[in-house]
Coordinates of N, CA and C in Angstrom, one line a residue:
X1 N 19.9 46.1 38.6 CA 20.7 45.7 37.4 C 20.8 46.9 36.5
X2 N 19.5 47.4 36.6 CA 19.9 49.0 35.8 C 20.5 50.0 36.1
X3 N 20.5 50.0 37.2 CA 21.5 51.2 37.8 C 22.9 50.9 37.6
X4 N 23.2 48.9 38.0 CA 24.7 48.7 37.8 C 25.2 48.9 36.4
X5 N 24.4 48.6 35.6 CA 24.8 48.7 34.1 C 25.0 50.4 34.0
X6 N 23.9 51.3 34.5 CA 24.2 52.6 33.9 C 25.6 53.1 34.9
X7 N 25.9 51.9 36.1 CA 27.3 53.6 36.4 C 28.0 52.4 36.0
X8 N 28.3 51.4 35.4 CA 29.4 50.9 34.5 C 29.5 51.9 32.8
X9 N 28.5 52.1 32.3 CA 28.8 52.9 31.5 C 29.1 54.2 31.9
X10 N 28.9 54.7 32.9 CA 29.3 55.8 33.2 C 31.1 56.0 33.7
X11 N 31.2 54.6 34.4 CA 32.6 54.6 34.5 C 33.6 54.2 33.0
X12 N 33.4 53.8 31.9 CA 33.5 53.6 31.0 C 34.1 54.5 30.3
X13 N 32.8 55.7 30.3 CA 32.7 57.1 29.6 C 33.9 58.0 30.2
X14 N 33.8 57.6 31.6 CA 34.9 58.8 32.2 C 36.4 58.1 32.2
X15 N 36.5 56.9 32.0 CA 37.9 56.1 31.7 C 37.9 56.5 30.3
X16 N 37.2 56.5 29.8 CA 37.4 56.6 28.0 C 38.3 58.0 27.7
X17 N 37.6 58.9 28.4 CA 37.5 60.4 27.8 C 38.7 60.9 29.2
X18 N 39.4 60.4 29.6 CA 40.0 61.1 31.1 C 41.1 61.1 30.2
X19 N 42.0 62.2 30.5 CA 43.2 62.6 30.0 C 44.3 62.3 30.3
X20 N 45.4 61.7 28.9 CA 46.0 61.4 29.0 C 47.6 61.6 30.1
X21 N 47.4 62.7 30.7 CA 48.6 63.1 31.7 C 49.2 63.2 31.2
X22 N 49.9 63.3 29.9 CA 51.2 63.6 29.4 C 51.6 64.9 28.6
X23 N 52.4 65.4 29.8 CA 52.6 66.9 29.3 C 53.8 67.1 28.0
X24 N 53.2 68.2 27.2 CA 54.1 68.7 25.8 C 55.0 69.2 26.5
X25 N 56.7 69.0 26.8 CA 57.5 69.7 27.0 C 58.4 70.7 25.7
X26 N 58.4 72.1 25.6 CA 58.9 72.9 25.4 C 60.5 72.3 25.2
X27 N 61.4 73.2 23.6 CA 62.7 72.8 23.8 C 63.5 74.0 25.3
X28 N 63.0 74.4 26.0 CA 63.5 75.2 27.2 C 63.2 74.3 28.4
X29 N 62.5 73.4 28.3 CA 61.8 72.5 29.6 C 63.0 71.6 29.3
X30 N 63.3 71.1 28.1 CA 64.0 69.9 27.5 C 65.5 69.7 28.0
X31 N 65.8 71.2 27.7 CA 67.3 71.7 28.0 C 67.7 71.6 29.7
X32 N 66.6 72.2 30.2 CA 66.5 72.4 31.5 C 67.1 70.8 32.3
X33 N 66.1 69.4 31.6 CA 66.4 68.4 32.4 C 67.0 67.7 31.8
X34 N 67.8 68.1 31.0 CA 69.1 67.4 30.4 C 70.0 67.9 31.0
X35 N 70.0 69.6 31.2 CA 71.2 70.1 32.7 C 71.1 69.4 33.7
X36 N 69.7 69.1 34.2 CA 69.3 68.9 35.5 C 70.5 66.9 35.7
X37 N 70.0 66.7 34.5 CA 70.3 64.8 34.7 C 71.7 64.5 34.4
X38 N 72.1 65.5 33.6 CA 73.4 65.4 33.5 C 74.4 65.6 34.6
X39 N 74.1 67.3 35.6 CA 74.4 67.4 36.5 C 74.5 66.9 37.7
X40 N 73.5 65.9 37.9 CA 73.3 65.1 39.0 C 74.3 63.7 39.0
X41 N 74.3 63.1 37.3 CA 75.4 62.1 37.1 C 76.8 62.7 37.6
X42 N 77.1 64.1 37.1 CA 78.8 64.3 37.9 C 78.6 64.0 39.0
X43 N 77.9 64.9 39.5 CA 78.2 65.0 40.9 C 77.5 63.2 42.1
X44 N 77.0 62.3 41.3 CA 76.7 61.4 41.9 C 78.2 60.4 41.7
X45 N 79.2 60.7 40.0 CA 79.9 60.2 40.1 C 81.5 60.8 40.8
X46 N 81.1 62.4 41.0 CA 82.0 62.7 42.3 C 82.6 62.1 43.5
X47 N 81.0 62.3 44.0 CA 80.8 61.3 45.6 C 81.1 60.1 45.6
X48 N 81.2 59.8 44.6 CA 81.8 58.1 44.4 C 83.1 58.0 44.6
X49 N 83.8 58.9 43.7 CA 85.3 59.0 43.7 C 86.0 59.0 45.1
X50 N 85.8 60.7 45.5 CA 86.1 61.4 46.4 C 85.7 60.6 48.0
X51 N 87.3 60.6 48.9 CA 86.5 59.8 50.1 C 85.4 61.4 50.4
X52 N 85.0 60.2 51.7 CA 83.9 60.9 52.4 C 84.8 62.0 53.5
X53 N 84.0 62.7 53.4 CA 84.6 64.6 54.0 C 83.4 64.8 55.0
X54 N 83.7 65.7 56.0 CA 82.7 66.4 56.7 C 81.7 67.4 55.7
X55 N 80.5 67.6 56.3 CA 79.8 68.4 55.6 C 80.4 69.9 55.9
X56 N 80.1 70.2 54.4 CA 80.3 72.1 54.7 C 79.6 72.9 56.0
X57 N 80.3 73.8 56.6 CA 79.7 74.8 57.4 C 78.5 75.1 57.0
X58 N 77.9 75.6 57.9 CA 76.5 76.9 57.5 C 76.9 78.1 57.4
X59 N 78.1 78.5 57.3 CA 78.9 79.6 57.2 C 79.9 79.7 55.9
X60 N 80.0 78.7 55.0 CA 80.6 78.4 54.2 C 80.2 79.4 52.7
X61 N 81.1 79.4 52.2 CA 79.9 80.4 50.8 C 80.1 79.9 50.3
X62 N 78.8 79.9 49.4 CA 77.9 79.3 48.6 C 78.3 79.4 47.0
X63 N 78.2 78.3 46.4 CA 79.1 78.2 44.9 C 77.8 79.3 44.0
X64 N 78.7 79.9 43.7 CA 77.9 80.9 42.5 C 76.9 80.3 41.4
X65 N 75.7 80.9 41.4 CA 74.4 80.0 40.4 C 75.0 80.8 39.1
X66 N 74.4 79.7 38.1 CA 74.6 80.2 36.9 C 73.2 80.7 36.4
X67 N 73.2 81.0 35.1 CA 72.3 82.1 34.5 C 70.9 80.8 34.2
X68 N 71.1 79.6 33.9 CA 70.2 78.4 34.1 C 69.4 78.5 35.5
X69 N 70.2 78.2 36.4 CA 69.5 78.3 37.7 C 69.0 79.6 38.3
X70 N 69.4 80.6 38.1 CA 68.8 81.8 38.3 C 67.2 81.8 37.6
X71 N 67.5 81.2 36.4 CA 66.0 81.3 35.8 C 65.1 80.5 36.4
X72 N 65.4 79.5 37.2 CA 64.3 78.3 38.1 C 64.4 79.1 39.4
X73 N 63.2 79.9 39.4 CA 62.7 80.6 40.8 C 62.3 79.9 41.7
X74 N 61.3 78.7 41.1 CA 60.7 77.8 41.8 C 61.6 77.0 42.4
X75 N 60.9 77.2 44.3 CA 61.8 76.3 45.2 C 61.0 75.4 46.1
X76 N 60.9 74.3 45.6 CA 60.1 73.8 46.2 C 60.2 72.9 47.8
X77 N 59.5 73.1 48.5 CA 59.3 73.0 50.0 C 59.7 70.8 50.2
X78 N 60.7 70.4 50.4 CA 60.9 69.1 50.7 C 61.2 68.9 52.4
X79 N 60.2 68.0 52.6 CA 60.0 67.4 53.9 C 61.3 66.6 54.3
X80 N 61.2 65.9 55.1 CA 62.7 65.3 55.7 C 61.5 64.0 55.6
X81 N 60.3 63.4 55.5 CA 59.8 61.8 54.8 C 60.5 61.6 53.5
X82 N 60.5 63.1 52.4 CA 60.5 63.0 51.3 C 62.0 62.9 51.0
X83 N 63.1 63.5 51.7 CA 64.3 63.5 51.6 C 64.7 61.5 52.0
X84 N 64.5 61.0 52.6 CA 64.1 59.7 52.8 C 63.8 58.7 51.6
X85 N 63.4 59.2 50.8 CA 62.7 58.4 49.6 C 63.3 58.3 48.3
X86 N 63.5 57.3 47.9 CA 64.6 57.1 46.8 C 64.2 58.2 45.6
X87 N 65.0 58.3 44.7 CA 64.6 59.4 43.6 C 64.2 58.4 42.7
X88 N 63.1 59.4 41.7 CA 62.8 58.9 40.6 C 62.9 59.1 39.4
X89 N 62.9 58.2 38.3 CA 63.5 59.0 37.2 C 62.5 59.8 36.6
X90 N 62.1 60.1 35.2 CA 61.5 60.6 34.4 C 60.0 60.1 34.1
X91 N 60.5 58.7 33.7 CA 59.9 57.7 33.0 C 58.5 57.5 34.3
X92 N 58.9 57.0 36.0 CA 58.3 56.6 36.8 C 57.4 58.4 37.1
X93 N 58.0 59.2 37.0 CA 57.2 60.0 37.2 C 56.1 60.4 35.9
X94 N 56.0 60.0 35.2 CA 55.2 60.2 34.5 C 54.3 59.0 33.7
X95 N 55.1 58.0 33.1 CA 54.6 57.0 32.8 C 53.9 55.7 33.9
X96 N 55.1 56.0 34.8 CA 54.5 55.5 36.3 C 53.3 55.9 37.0
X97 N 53.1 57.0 37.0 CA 52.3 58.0 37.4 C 51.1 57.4 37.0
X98 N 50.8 57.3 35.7 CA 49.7 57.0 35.2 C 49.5 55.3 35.4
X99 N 50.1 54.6 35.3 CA 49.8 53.3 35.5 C 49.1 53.0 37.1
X100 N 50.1 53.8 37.7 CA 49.4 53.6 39.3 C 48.2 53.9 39.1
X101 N 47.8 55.4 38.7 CA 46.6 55.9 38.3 C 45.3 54.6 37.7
X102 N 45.8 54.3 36.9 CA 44.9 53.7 36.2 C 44.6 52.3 37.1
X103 N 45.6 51.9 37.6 CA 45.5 50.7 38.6 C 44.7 51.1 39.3
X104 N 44.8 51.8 39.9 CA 43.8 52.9 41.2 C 42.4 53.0 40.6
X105 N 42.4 53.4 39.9 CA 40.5 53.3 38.8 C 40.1 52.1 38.7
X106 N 40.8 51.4 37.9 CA 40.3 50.0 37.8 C 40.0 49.1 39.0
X107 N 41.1 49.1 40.5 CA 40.5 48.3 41.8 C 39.3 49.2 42.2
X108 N 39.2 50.8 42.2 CA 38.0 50.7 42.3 C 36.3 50.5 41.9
X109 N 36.9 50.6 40.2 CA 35.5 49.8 39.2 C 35.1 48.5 40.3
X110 N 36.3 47.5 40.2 CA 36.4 46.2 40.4 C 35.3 46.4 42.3
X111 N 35.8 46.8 43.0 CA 35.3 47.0 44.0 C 33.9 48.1 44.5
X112 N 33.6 48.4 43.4 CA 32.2 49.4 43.4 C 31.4 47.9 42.8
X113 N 31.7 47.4 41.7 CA 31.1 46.1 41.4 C 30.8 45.3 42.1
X114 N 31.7 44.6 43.2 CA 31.5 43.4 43.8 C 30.7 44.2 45.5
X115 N 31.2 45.2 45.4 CA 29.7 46.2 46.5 C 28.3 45.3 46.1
X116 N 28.4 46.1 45.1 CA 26.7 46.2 44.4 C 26.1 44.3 44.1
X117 N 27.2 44.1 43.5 CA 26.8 42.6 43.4 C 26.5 42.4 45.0
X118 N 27.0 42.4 46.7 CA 27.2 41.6 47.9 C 25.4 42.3 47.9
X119 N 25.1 43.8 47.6 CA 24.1 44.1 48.2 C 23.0 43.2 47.4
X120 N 22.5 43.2 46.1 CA 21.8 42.5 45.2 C 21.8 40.9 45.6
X121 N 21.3 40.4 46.5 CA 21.4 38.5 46.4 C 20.9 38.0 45.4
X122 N 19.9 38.8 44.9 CA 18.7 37.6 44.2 C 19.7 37.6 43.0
X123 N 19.6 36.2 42.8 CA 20.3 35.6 41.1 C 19.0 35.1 40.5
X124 N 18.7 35.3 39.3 CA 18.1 34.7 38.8 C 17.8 33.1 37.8
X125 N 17.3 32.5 38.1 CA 18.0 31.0 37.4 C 16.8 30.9 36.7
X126 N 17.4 30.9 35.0 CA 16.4 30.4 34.0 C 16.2 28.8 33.5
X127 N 14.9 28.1 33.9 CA 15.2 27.0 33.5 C 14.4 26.4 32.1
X128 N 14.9 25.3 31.7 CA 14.7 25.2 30.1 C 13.5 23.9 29.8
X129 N 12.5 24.4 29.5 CA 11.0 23.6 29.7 C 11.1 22.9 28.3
X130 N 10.6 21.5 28.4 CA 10.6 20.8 27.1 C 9.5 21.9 26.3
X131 N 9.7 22.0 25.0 CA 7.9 22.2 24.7 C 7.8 23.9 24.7
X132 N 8.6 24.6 25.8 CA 8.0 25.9 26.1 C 9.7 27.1 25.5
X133 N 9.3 27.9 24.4 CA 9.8 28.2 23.7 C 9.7 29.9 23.4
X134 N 10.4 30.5 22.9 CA 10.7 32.2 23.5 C 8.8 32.4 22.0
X135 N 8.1 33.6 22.4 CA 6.8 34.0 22.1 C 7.3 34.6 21.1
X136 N 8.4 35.6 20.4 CA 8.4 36.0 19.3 C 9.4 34.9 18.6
X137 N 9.9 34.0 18.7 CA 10.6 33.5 18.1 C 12.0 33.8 17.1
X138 N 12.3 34.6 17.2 CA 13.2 35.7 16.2 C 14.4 34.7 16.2
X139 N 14.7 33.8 16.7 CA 16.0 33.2 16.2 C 15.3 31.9 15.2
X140 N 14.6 31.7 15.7 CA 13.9 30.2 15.2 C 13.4 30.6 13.4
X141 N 12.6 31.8 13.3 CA 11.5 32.3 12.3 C 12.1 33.6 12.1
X142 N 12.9 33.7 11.9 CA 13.5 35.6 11.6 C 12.7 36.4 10.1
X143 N 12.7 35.4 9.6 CA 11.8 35.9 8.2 C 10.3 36.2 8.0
X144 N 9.5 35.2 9.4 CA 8.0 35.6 9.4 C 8.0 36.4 10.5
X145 N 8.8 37.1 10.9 CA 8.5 38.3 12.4 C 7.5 39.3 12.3
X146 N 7.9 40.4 11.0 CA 7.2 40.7 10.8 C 5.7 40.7 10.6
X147 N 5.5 39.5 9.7 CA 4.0 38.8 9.8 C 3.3 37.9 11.2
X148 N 4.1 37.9 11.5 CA 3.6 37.3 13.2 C 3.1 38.4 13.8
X149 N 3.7 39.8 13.7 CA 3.5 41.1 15.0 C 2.6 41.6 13.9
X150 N 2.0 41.7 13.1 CA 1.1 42.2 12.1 C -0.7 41.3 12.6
X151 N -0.1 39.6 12.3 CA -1.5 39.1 13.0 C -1.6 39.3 14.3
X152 N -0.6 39.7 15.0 CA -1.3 39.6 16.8 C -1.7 41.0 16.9
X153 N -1.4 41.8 16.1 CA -2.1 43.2 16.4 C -3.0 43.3 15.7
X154 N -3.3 42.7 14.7 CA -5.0 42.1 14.2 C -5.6 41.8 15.1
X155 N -5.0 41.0 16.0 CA -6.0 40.0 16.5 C -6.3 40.8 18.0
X156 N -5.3 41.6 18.3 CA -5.5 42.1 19.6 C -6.6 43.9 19.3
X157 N -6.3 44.1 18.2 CA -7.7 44.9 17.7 C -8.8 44.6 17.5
X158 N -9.4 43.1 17.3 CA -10.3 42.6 17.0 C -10.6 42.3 18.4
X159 N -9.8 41.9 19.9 CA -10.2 42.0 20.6 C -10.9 43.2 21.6
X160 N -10.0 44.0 21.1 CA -10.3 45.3 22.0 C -12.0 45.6 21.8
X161 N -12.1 45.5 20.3 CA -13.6 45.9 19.7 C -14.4 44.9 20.5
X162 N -14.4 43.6 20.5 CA -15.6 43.0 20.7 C -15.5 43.2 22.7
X163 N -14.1 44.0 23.5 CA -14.3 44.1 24.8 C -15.5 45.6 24.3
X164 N -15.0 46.1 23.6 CA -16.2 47.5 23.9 C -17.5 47.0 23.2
X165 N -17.7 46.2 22.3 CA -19.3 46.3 22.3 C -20.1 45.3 23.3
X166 N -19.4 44.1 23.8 CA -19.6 43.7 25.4 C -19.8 44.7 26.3
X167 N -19.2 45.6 26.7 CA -19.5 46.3 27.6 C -20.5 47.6 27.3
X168 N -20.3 47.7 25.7 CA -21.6 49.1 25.5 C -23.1 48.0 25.9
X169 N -22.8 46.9 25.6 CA -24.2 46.0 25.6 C -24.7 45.8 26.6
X170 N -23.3 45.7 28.2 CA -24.1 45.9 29.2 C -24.5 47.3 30.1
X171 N -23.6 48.1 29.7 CA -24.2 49.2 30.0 C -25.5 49.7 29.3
X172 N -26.1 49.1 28.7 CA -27.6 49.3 27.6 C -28.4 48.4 28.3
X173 N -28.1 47.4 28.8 CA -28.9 46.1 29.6 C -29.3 46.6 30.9
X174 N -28.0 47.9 31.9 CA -28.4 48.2 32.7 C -29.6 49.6 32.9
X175 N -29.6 49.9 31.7 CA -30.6 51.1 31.4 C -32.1 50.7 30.9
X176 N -33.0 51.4 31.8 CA -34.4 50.8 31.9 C -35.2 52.1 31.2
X177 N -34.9 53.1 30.6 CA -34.9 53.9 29.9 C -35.3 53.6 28.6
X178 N -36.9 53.4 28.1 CA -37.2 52.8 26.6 C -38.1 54.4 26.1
X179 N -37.6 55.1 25.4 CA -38.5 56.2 24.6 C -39.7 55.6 23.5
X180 N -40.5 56.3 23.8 CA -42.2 56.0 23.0 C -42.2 57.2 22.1
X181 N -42.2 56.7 20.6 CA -42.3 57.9 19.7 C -44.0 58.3 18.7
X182 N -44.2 58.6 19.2 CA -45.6 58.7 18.9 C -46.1 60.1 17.5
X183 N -46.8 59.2 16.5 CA -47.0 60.0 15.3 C -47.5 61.1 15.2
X184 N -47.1 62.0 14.2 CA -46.9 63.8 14.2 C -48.8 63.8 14.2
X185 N -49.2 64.8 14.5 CA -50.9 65.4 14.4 C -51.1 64.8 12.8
X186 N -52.3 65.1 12.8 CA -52.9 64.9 11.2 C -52.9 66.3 10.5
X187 N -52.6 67.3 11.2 CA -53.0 68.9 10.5 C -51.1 69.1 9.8
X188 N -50.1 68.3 11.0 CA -49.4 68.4 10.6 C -48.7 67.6 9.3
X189 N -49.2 66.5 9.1 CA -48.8 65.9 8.0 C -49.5 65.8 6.6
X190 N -50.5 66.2 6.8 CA -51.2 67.4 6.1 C -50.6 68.1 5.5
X191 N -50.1 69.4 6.2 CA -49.4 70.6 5.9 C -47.8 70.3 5.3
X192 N -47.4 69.4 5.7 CA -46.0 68.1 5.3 C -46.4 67.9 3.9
X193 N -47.5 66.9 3.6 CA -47.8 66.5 2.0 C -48.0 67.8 1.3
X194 N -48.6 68.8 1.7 CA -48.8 69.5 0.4 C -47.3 70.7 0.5
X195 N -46.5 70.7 1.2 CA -45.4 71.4 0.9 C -44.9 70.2 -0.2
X196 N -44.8 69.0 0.0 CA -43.8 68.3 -0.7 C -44.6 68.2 -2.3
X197 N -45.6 68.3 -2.1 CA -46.7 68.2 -3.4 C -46.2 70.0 -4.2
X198 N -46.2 71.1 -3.8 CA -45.8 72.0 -4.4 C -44.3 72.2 -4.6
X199 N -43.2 71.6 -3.8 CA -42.1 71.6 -4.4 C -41.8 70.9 -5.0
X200 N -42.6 70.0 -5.5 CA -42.8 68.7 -6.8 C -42.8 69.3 -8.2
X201 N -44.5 70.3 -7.8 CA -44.7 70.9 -8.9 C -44.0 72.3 -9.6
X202 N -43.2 73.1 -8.7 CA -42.4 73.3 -8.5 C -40.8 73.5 -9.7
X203 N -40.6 72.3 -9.2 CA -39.4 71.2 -10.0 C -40.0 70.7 -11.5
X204 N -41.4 70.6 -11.5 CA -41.8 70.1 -13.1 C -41.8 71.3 -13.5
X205 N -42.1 72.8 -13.3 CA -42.5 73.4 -14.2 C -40.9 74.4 -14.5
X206 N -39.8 74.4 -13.3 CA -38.7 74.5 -13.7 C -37.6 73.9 -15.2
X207 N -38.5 72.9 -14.7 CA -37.8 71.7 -15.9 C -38.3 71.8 -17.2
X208 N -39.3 72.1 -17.1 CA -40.4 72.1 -18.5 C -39.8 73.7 -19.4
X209 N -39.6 74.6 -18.3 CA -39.0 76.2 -18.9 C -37.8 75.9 -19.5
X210 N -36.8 75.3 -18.6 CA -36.1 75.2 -19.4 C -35.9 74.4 -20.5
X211 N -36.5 73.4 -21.0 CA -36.5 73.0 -22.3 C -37.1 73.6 -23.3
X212 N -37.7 74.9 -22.8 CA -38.4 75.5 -24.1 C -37.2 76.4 -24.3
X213 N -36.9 77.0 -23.4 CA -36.0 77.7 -23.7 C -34.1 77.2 -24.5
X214 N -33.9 75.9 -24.5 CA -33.2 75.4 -25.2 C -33.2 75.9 -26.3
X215 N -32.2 76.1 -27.3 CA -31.8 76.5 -28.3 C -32.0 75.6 -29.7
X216 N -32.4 75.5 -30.8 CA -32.7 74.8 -31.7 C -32.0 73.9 -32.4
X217 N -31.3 72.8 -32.4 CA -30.3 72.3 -33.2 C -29.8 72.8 -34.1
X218 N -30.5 73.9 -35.0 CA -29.9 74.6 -36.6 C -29.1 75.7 -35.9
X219 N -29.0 76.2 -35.0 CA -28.6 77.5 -34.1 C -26.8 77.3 -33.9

């Protein structure tokens, strides 16, 4: 389902952003197929007129081009399928153009979809339980959401703690490891009291200097 959703947006993106096909014609391109359409009407209403004649020789000479057609160098290569094929106007070649185009995109969206759907069977069917109701509630309670995800992450830190001192408790239960602390010498606590007995004395007679040394209220 995620992949179908990601190349539907992806097809989306590139239908979105794909370019319009429609080319800026130039007032010289303009001129060109207004000769071009005009000329084709005489001479289509020529042939109409005029009976039907044998075709010209291959030896015949050739009507003189004018300074327009001299300028269209381009001669393009037509097949004898293509001579066969009705003409088209303007409109089908370009506005046409694109519609087939986009017709063409769209049967294949349509058909990349119904792929993906034949391969994927599983449907999933949600069924609706008396009594059993969505865990955050956000449509029902929208106003206590906040305070809902506030107590469960209370409550799920208060659990975490009591998983770790459970488990520091049995890892202590499995340790047979009891330390015996046994009292310092007598020479040493000894030598302990009278350090603390002379840093006592120490501190009184610090205390006592400087109050003599204090300054006299009339000062």
């Amino acid at each position: 389902l995620c992949e179908e959703a990601r190349q539907h947006r992806l097809d989306f993106i590139e239908s979105s952003t794909a370019p319009c096909l429609r080319p800026a014609l130039c007032e010289r391109s303009l001129q060109i197929a207004e000769r071009s359409r005009s000329k084709s009407t005489q001479l289509e209403n020529c042939r109409m007129d005029r009976p039907q004649t044998a075709p010209p020789s291959a030896g015949a000479r050739a009507k003189p081009r004018t300074q327009a057609e001299r300028d269209c160098t381009f001669a393009p290569k037509i097949t004898s399928l293509a001579r066969q094929r009705e003409k088209r106007s303007l409109s089908e070649l370009s506005l046409g153009d694109q519609r087939r185009r986009d017709e063409r995109h769209r049967r294949r969206i349509e058909d990349f979809a119904t792929k993906q759907a034949r391969a994927h069977s599983f449907k999933p069917e949600v069924k609706s339980v008396k009594g059993v109701g969505s865990r955050l509630r956000i449509l029902e309670e929208p106003d206590t959401y906040l305070e809902r995800m506030a107590r469960s992450k209370e409550s799920m830190l208060k659990r975490c703690v009591a998983d770790k001192d459970r488990i520091l408790a049995q890892e202590e239960a499995e340790s047979t490891f009891h330390p015996q602390v046994k009292p310092a010498p007598a020479l040493v606590r000894q030598m302990a009291e009278s350090h603390r007995a002379l840093r006592e004395l120490r501190e009184k007679e610090n205390l006592n200097s400087s109050k003599a040394r204090a300054r006299p209220a009339w000062q």
